[in-house]
Amino acid sequence: MRWICRLNETEKFWDINQTWHTDNPDFSQCFHNSVLNWIPSIFLFICSPFYVLYLRRHGRGYIRMSALSKAKTCLGALLVLVCYTELFYTVWNMTHNVRQAPVFLISPLILGSSMLLATCIIQYERMQGVRSSALLLFFWLLALLCATFQLRTKITTAISEAPQIDKLRYTLFVLYFVFVLAQSVLCTFNDDPPFFSNLKKESNPCPVSESSFLSKVTFSWFTEIMFRGYKQPLKAEDVWSLRKSDTAEEILTLFSKGVEKECKKANLLKEPTRFSPSTLDNDMWISQTEKSEIELLLKNQHIQLSQKTLLKVIMRSFGLYFLLSALLMTFYTAFLFISPLLVRLLLQLLKDPSAPSWQGFLVAVFLFICPCCQSLFLHQHDYICYVIGMRLRAAIVGTVYKKALMISSAGRKESSAGEIVNLISTDVQKLMDLATCVNYMWSAPVTIIVAMYFLWQTLGIAVLAGVAVFILNLPFMTVFAVIIKRVQEQQMKQKDGRIKIISEILQGIKVLKLYAWENAFMKKVTEFRLMELKAVKTGALLLSGALAVFVASPFWVSLTMFGVFLALDEKNILDAEKAFVTIILLNILRIPLRMFPMAITLFAQSSVSLKRMVKFFSAEELEPESVDINDSLSKHAITIRHGTFTWSSSEPPCLQSINIGIPQGTLVAVVGQVGCGKTSLLSALLGEMEKVEGQVSLMSSVAYVPQQTWIPNATFKENVLFGRKMEKCWYDQVVQACALLPDLKILSGGENTEIGEKGVNLSGGQKQRISIARAVYRNCDVYLLDDPLSAVDAHVGQHLFEQVIGPSGLLKDKTRVLVTHGVSFLPQMDMIIVMSDGRVSEVGTYNELLQKNGAFSEFLNTYARKSVVFEESYEEQTPNSIQGAMKMKGKHSARNDTDNETDDVANEIEADAGKLTEADVALTGRVKLSVYLEYCKIMGKWYLLISALFFIVQQAASLSYNYWIGLWADDPPVNGTQQHTSLRLGVYSFLGVMQALSIFAASSTIIVGGVSVSRQLHSRLLYSILRCPLSFFERTPSGNLTNRFAKEMDIIDNTVPQVLMLFIIMMLTIAEILLVISIATPLAAVAFIPLGLLYFFLQRFYVASSRQLKRLDAVSKSPLYTHFNESLQGVYVIRAFREQERFIQDNNMRLNMNQRFYFCSFVANRWLSVRCDFLSNFIVFTVAIVGVLFRDNITPGLVGLAVVNSLRLTGVLKEAVHVATDMETNSVSVERVKEYCDAEPEAPWTSDNASDLSNWPSKGKIEFQNYGLRYRPDLDLALKNVTASIQQGEKVGIVGRTGAGKSSLTLGLFRILEPATGRICIDEKDISELGLHELRSKITIIPQDPVLFSGTLRMNLDPFDNYSDNDIWVALQLAHLKVFASGLPEGLSYICTEGGENLSVGQRQLVCLARALLRKTKILVLDEATAAVDLETDDLIQNTIRKEFEDCTIITIAHRLNTIMDYTRVVVFDKGEIVEFDTPATLLENKGLFYSMARDANII
């Protein structure tokens, strides 16, 4: 450097006396001319090659020359000109023999080159679409900083040596400084958007991608949302859409590629699923990119992943982001240790009277700047980690959904719907939480090691005692982690069981109410809940212990260190520098000591969640190659050769030796008894069963109509189209042929009427006809129809057969396989397949089978007479009869359709828009005070008082030992030693122990109280939901309720008590810190008032938006869960129609909607944190400045105490605002649960005179006295003037045209609907005066839709355990199920899967009959009870009912008129009134309405 600057012997390049030990610090002239000019240039030269390479690969379009771009380019050119002017000036001087140092030649050359490079980068960025440059911003700021030091020196030099300065160089430098300053300012602004861009234009794009670097670093781009939310509550449309890189489609594609690679490594990748080209090309417009994504998503990867493999996939997909977060964490950790070094320096300066004041002020400035940088690095780290967590959630949820669409029946047995929902809610949340703190798993040990190093420098060998204490803490942490993992597994297991039962309760709520089984299932849920809460309480107490260890650890370490330090040598003095630097370092250790066990705990919990995910991902999948695609030229549309099929490889085959060949365009019937394998045959054709051996092939496009209809929550039109394009002409034909036109006329929204979840606002007949229309509209090659005509009456059934299925229907040229129990259509079949015990017993035409005189011939001779169809042309009378019948529906309900009206409910379609379900609505405004008061009230005053007492004690102890250490540090040494060290140490240790014990007691009390609140809230919620009327469940999507029981209760269980505890601790800690600072440096307390107001307004400003974002986030989860549940219920239909990709896209859309709010919610936290840290750091700066200004009046001990506590305040205030916000936002869960706790209930379950009803009803006499009911208060009466008396033991049939009011009578009898007029009396008792359970438990119903619950066969028959095994076997024998049940290996302990899916529909119906036989009440109601069984089984059921219920009163809503022809009397309804009531013979003689119905059915 001497040659470059031509220094003489007395001059130095660096002189410490000139820069530090002086009252007027400055750098040497050589340093100014060289290093300060080179620093920004070197930075740019090093970074620019990498930056240019990055821009080449990440171009965003082209920006036209804007005013900003022109200004920056011109300034860059001027800077080049200034630098090279100085260079030329130097050359000119040298050519004129003016001696110049080489530095005047080198520096302008280097600086000019860097300015030229910067100008070129400005233009290259413009051409690559970069609107804001981080690289150039750093470059200009660095250049400005270096120039500022030079400017100060030049000004002082010019003042002192004015005649000797080089005026041209000074002028050039001033121009250089002004231009650099201007560039620095301009670089903070954004350029125009790119003119040509490949990025998709969003209607409401997220501005983060286009924000300037400073805006991104400080999250200022988010301020717009905060202003918007402060002015008025945020709505969904106010929130920005996701960036493309954050969308579920992008992430799932990336994740699927990772899975694909891992599967290829393991040689497990199977062939892609085959789909009809029309599915992608004709149904909807899909871009080529999306097609490739769909193809990738739908590859049938039979995943057999281990936890290790799944982690590999996650790291492959998100590893780069984790590396970036690790880099930011490294910078944060480095800045973390600058503060104690600065405090040490400040205290040294305050002790040294000769130290210049400017050094103290400089340290104060750095005490402001360094924590600010530390804060920016931390929050950028947190932001990236949250983004990783959000993307990980999208990947897992999308993969779980995709897997759910591919899982086989055997796989479904391993994972219930509740468990799958838990995977996408609770388990994914654990992984997201881990993503936010995973870097602490390595940074925490590093932080501890570095802190120990600095502590060694401060206290010497005494630090080893502190290390020993840390090591002793490790076993505690390990034990906590192991036990918490076990507790977590137990809790999740119990939670899965609870959610599973609750899901089934919501699916089968109508059956529960009709059977009065609410208490039995409430007891089952409560059992799981108590075990779950036991695990929650254990985990909470462990967390309290962990908190006490966390709080006490720095204290025990400091106590040990101070004690050993003082004991080693009497000359050791604990002065302010040693004491407070040690305390700062120990406070720093609080972060790793808190985060490390949290990260370990989350890692343990996440490993449990990963294990559950791996188990689900490894579940058995369907094998698409089990069904081959027939060539279009093939003679047969369907072929099975030597087929043997089973539902699970662990079960025996249920279809054996199947050999059939069905020619194209054939109409085929499949008949047989209940449980013979008819539905299984269709499932085998769809590939739903596991093929043991043989070959199956069919045409490429298949439509399927299931026996149990599945109607998704969508409009009428959307259900019919089911993803296809609208073809108006064909659509109208289909709607007309399926007898749906009359429905459209009375539906308030027409074809845009919303159909509720599971079709709750439709009758069974309407649902079935929509299901048929959905299949017909597909216009496929093959139609598989699983007994769709059983749910409709004879008129509609004949119409559907003639217009749709039969030889002259819309599907006449298609291949149709119809499972049926009715023999009336068999003569028109081209082929009949007779099934028996899982085998094909006979195949042939109707006449061929009759001539064989086999089982089929015998069957026909026995039952055909009972069901011969009236031969008169249906076209002449049926449409009119249907039309006339439909017209009545408008007066009552859009749901009263065919005789199958069991599903009639009290919820009507909204009159205006056809809207039915109530979406989960986000509440607005602050959480009401009543919510907090309710929570405290439930917790109880003793929990609150005890916890408050211990919290106050622990905070008083904390304040005392903080102030005590300050007094101790100021103790003057006497003869080289401090006095009373034993007393100081004793008091210090006592106060620390007091704090640790108090915080454990306080946190345990508040958390145990929180568990008590959680238990009571769940009980109230469950009881309230079960007490709601049936109409509530129809207008409330099940996803809303599942969300309350799963996610919201999880927050109340685990989060709310902890947040409440932290809130109390934070508030008391802030009060303590402010009090300590006020005592130590009273003048600094002046800044508390303005800064306190700023904090308050900042917090209120933030909470307004954050609270609403939290609500929107919670609300948007419900549609996601609802869609998930809905898809799981209809997965067979979705797969049959090859609609997986559309449902995946729909799931992605709902997930993206939820992610939008989640993204904004965590960005809002970062936005607040940056601003809170800035204000907190200003307090540190203020305290330091006051300490320097009044160094003569304030002791170093008190200054150290104030600085240490103000540094603590930085973290505490930020956490306090977050905790206060979390307190409110998490209280939204209490608010949402309480919302349903206060739902309007139905009538009481019990009454005061329950003891008088032990033998009631003894006769079974039923009287209707001027009875009437309506579905809603604002509607006309659905039943009116109903007066009738049914005597003891009478068998009464109820018949009537569509919409006549038959099922309404049943709803009234069970008080599903309360009477509007009149009353119903049973054995002289008015049923409206009874409790609902007292009534419903004394009446038995066999409903049309047989509902079973997951559990044993015995539980499904007798949930209350009221009957012996012998009684149950007798009931099963009478229900013709004993042979089946005794053949099961587990017998009565046989596990029925969710919904009873491992039993046929007919077998489920027989289980319902067995329930009735067990209860055997005096009154039996049959509501289409035999619609799903074959004629032979129907005859057996009718005989059983006649024999076993001989002395009972029986009311039958008739579907097959032949079943009631031998009844005592028949009630004929029309337009909600009784028009005929007499014996069947008399009614036939009168030739009224009953006569015409019997004639239509050819009974006469």
CSV table of C-alpha atoms in Angstrom, one decimal, residues 1226-1455:
chain,number,residue,atom,x,y,z
A,1226,ASN,CA,-57.4,-18.9,18.5
A,1227,SER,CA,-60.4,-17.8,20.6
A,1228,VAL,CA,-62.2,-17.8,17.2
A,1229,SER,CA,-62.2,-21.6,17.6
A,1230,VAL,CA,-64.1,-21.2,21.0
A,1231,GLU,CA,-66.4,-18.8,19.3
A,1232,ARG,CA,-67.1,-21.3,16.4
A,1233,VAL,CA,-67.7,-24.2,18.7
A,1234,LYS,CA,-69.9,-22.1,21.0
A,1235,GLU,CA,-71.9,-21.1,17.9
A,1236,TYR,CA,-73.1,-24.7,17.5
A,1237,CYS,CA,-73.3,-25.3,21.3
A,1238,ASP,CA,-76.2,-22.8,21.2
A,1239,ALA,CA,-78.0,-24.3,18.2
A,1240,GLU,CA,-81.7,-24.5,18.5
A,1241,PRO,CA,-82.6,-28.0,19.8
A,1242,GLU,CA,-85.5,-30.3,19.0
A,1243,ALA,CA,-88.0,-31.2,21.8
A,1244,PRO,CA,-86.7,-32.7,25.0
A,1245,TRP,CA,-85.7,-36.4,24.9
A,1246,THR,CA,-87.4,-37.2,28.2
A,1247,SER,CA,-90.4,-36.0,30.1
A,1248,ASP,CA,-91.4,-35.9,33.8
A,1249,ASN,CA,-93.8,-38.8,33.4
A,1250,ALA,CA,-91.2,-41.3,32.1
A,1251,SER,CA,-91.8,-43.7,35.0
A,1252,ASP,CA,-95.4,-44.1,33.9
A,1253,LEU,CA,-94.4,-45.3,30.4
A,1254,SER,CA,-92.7,-48.6,31.3
A,1255,ASN,CA,-95.5,-50.7,29.7
A,1256,TRP,CA,-96.6,-48.1,27.2
A,1257,PRO,CA,-97.9,-48.6,24.6
A,1258,SER,CA,-99.6,-51.8,25.7
A,1259,LYS,CA,-102.1,-52.0,22.8
A,1260,GLY,CA,-100.7,-50.0,19.9
A,1261,LYS,CA,-103.8,-48.0,19.1
A,1262,ILE,CA,-103.0,-44.9,17.1
A,1263,GLU,CA,-105.4,-41.9,16.7
A,1264,PHE,CA,-104.9,-38.9,14.4
A,1265,GLN,CA,-107.1,-36.0,15.5
A,1266,ASN,CA,-107.4,-33.3,12.9
A,1267,TYR,CA,-103.7,-33.6,12.4
A,1268,GLY,CA,-101.6,-31.3,10.2
A,1269,LEU,CA,-98.0,-30.4,9.7
A,1270,ARG,CA,-95.8,-28.2,7.6
A,1271,TYR,CA,-92.1,-28.3,6.7
A,1272,ARG,CA,-91.5,-24.7,7.6
A,1273,PRO,CA,-93.6,-22.0,9.3
A,1274,ASP,CA,-93.9,-20.0,6.1
A,1275,LEU,CA,-95.1,-22.9,4.0
A,1276,ASP,CA,-98.6,-24.3,3.4
A,1277,LEU,CA,-99.6,-27.4,5.3
A,1278,ALA,CA,-98.2,-30.6,3.9
A,1279,LEU,CA,-100.7,-32.7,5.8
A,1280,LYS,CA,-104.1,-31.3,6.8
A,1281,ASN,CA,-107.3,-32.5,8.4
A,1282,VAL,CA,-105.9,-36.0,9.0
A,1283,THR,CA,-108.4,-37.8,11.3
A,1284,ALA,CA,-108.2,-41.5,11.6
A,1285,SER,CA,-108.1,-44.3,14.2
A,1286,ILE,CA,-105.9,-47.4,13.8
A,1287,GLN,CA,-107.0,-50.1,16.2
A,1288,GLN,CA,-104.8,-52.5,18.2
A,1289,GLY,CA,-103.1,-55.1,16.0
A,1290,GLU,CA,-104.3,-53.7,12.7
A,1291,LYS,CA,-102.2,-53.9,9.6
A,1292,VAL,CA,-102.6,-50.7,7.7
A,1293,GLY,CA,-101.1,-49.8,4.4
A,1294,ILE,CA,-100.5,-46.2,3.3
A,1295,VAL,CA,-100.6,-45.5,-0.4
A,1296,GLY,CA,-100.9,-42.5,-2.6
A,1297,ARG,CA,-99.6,-40.8,-5.7
A,1298,THR,CA,-96.4,-38.9,-5.7
A,1299,GLY,CA,-96.4,-36.0,-3.2
A,1300,ALA,CA,-99.6,-37.2,-1.5
A,1301,GLY,CA,-98.1,-37.0,2.0
A,1302,LYS,CA,-97.4,-40.6,2.9
A,1303,SER,CA,-93.9,-40.1,4.3
A,1304,SER,CA,-94.9,-36.8,5.9
A,1305,LEU,CA,-97.2,-39.0,8.1
A,1306,THR,CA,-94.2,-41.1,9.2
A,1307,LEU,CA,-92.2,-38.0,10.0
A,1308,GLY,CA,-95.1,-36.7,12.1
A,1309,LEU,CA,-95.5,-40.1,13.9
A,1310,PHE,CA,-91.8,-40.0,15.0
A,1311,ARG,CA,-92.0,-36.3,15.6
A,1312,ILE,CA,-89.2,-35.5,13.2
A,1313,LEU,CA,-91.7,-32.8,12.3
A,1314,GLU,CA,-93.9,-31.3,15.0
A,1315,PRO,CA,-97.6,-30.9,14.5
A,1316,ALA,CA,-99.0,-27.6,13.1
A,1317,THR,CA,-102.6,-28.5,14.0
A,1318,GLY,CA,-104.2,-31.3,15.9
A,1319,ARG,CA,-102.5,-34.2,17.6
A,1320,ILE,CA,-101.5,-37.9,17.5
A,1321,CYS,CA,-102.5,-40.2,20.4
A,1322,ILE,CA,-101.1,-43.6,21.0
A,1323,ASP,CA,-103.0,-45.6,23.6
A,1324,GLU,CA,-104.8,-42.4,24.7
A,1325,LYS,CA,-101.5,-40.5,25.3
A,1326,ASP,CA,-100.8,-37.4,23.3
A,1327,ILE,CA,-97.3,-38.0,21.8
A,1328,SER,CA,-96.4,-34.3,21.8
A,1329,GLU,CA,-96.4,-34.5,25.6
A,1330,LEU,CA,-93.8,-37.2,25.6
A,1331,GLY,CA,-90.0,-37.0,25.4
A,1332,LEU,CA,-88.7,-37.9,22.0
A,1333,HIS,CA,-86.7,-40.9,23.2
A,1334,GLU,CA,-89.8,-42.1,25.2
A,1335,LEU,CA,-91.7,-42.0,21.9
A,1336,ARG,CA,-89.2,-43.2,19.4
A,1337,SER,CA,-87.9,-46.1,21.5
A,1338,LYS,CA,-91.4,-47.5,21.7
A,1339,ILE,CA,-92.0,-47.4,18.0
A,1340,THR,CA,-89.9,-49.4,15.5
A,1341,ILE,CA,-89.2,-48.5,12.0
A,1342,ILE,CA,-87.5,-50.4,9.1
A,1343,PRO,CA,-86.3,-47.6,6.8
A,1344,GLN,CA,-85.7,-47.9,3.1
A,1345,ASP,CA,-82.1,-46.8,3.3
A,1346,PRO,CA,-80.4,-49.4,5.5
A,1347,VAL,CA,-77.6,-47.7,7.6
A,1348,LEU,CA,-75.0,-49.6,9.4
A,1349,PHE,CA,-72.1,-48.2,11.5
A,1350,SER,CA,-68.5,-49.4,11.8
A,1351,GLY,CA,-68.3,-51.8,14.6
A,1352,THR,CA,-69.4,-55.4,15.4
A,1353,LEU,CA,-72.5,-56.9,14.0
A,1354,ARG,CA,-73.8,-57.2,17.6
A,1355,MET,CA,-73.3,-53.4,18.2
A,1356,ASN,CA,-75.3,-52.6,15.0
A,1357,LEU,CA,-78.1,-54.7,16.3
A,1358,ASP,CA,-78.0,-53.8,20.0
A,1359,PRO,CA,-75.9,-50.7,20.8
A,1360,PHE,CA,-77.2,-50.5,24.4
A,1361,ASP,CA,-76.4,-54.2,25.2
A,1362,ASN,CA,-80.0,-54.8,26.3
A,1363,TYR,CA,-80.2,-58.3,24.8
A,1364,SER,CA,-78.4,-61.6,25.3
A,1365,ASP,CA,-76.5,-63.3,22.5
A,1366,ASN,CA,-79.2,-65.9,22.3
A,1367,ASP,CA,-81.9,-63.2,21.7
A,1368,ILE,CA,-79.7,-61.8,18.9
A,1369,TRP,CA,-79.2,-65.2,17.2
A,1370,VAL,CA,-83.0,-65.8,17.3
A,1371,ALA,CA,-83.5,-62.4,15.7
A,1372,LEU,CA,-81.0,-63.2,13.0
A,1373,GLN,CA,-82.6,-66.5,12.3
A,1374,LEU,CA,-86.0,-64.9,11.9
A,1375,ALA,CA,-84.4,-62.3,9.7
A,1376,HIS,CA,-82.9,-65.1,7.5
A,1377,LEU,CA,-79.4,-64.0,8.4
A,1378,LYS,CA,-78.4,-66.7,10.8
A,1379,VAL,CA,-76.7,-68.8,8.0
A,1380,PHE,CA,-74.7,-65.9,6.8
A,1381,ALA,CA,-73.8,-64.7,10.3
A,1382,SER,CA,-72.8,-68.2,11.6
A,1383,GLY,CA,-70.6,-68.6,8.5
A,1384,LEU,CA,-68.6,-65.6,9.5
A,1385,PRO,CA,-65.4,-66.5,11.4
A,1386,GLU,CA,-66.0,-63.9,14.1
A,1387,GLY,CA,-69.8,-64.5,14.3
A,1388,LEU,CA,-71.5,-61.6,16.2
A,1389,SER,CA,-68.1,-60.0,16.6
A,1390,TYR,CA,-67.8,-59.6,12.8
A,1391,ILE,CA,-66.6,-56.1,12.1
A,1392,CYS,CA,-68.8,-54.1,9.8
A,1393,THR,CA,-66.9,-51.5,7.9
A,1394,GLU,CA,-67.9,-47.9,7.6
A,1395,GLY,CA,-71.5,-47.7,6.2
A,1396,GLY,CA,-71.6,-51.5,6.3
A,1397,GLU,CA,-69.9,-51.6,2.9
A,1398,ASN,CA,-68.7,-55.2,3.4
A,1399,LEU,CA,-72.4,-56.3,3.4
A,1400,SER,CA,-74.7,-56.1,0.4
A,1401,VAL,CA,-77.6,-53.7,0.5
A,1402,GLY,CA,-80.1,-56.5,0.9
A,1403,GLN,CA,-78.1,-58.0,3.8
A,1404,ARG,CA,-78.1,-54.5,5.4
A,1405,GLN,CA,-81.8,-54.4,5.0
A,1406,LEU,CA,-82.1,-57.8,6.7
A,1407,VAL,CA,-80.0,-56.4,9.6
A,1408,CYS,CA,-82.5,-53.6,10.0
A,1409,LEU,CA,-85.3,-56.3,10.1
A,1410,ALA,CA,-83.3,-58.1,12.9
A,1411,ARG,CA,-83.2,-54.8,14.8
A,1412,ALA,CA,-86.9,-54.5,14.6
A,1413,LEU,CA,-87.3,-58.1,15.7
A,1414,LEU,CA,-85.1,-57.5,18.7
A,1415,ARG,CA,-87.1,-54.4,19.8
A,1416,LYS,CA,-90.5,-55.9,18.9
A,1417,THR,CA,-92.5,-52.9,20.0
A,1418,LYS,CA,-96.3,-52.7,19.7
A,1419,ILE,CA,-96.0,-50.4,16.7
A,1420,LEU,CA,-94.0,-51.2,13.6
A,1421,VAL,CA,-93.5,-48.8,10.6
A,1422,LEU,CA,-92.2,-50.1,7.3
A,1423,ASP,CA,-91.1,-47.4,5.0
A,1424,GLU,CA,-90.2,-49.0,1.6
A,1425,ALA,CA,-88.4,-51.6,3.7
A,1426,THR,CA,-88.1,-54.3,1.0
A,1427,ALA,CA,-87.3,-52.1,-2.0
A,1428,ALA,CA,-83.7,-53.3,-2.2
A,1429,VAL,CA,-84.3,-57.0,-1.9
A,1430,ASP,CA,-85.4,-59.6,-4.4
A,1431,LEU,CA,-88.9,-60.9,-4.5
A,1432,GLU,CA,-88.1,-64.2,-2.8
A,1433,THR,CA,-86.5,-62.4,0.1
A,1434,ASP,CA,-89.3,-59.9,0.1
A,1435,ASP,CA,-91.8,-62.7,0.5
A,1436,LEU,CA,-89.7,-64.2,3.4
A,1437,ILE,CA,-89.6,-60.8,5.1
A,1438,GLN,CA,-93.3,-60.3,4.7
A,1439,ASN,CA,-94.0,-63.7,6.2
A,1440,THR,CA,-91.7,-63.0,9.1
A,1441,ILE,CA,-93.4,-59.7,9.8
A,1442,ARG,CA,-96.9,-61.3,9.6
A,1443,LYS,CA,-95.9,-64.1,12.0
A,1444,GLU,CA,-93.6,-62.3,14.5
A,1445,PHE,CA,-95.6,-59.0,14.6
A,1446,GLU,CA,-99.0,-60.7,14.6
A,1447,ASP,CA,-100.2,-58.9,17.7
A,1448,CYS,CA,-98.6,-55.6,16.7
A,1449,THR,CA,-99.9,-52.6,14.9
A,1450,ILE,CA,-98.2,-52.3,11.5
A,1451,ILE,CA,-98.1,-49.3,9.3
A,1452,THR,CA,-96.6,-49.8,5.8
A,1453,ILE,CA,-95.8,-47.2,3.3
A,1454,ALA,CA,-96.5,-49.4,0.2
A,1455,HIS,CA,-94.2,-49.6,-2.7
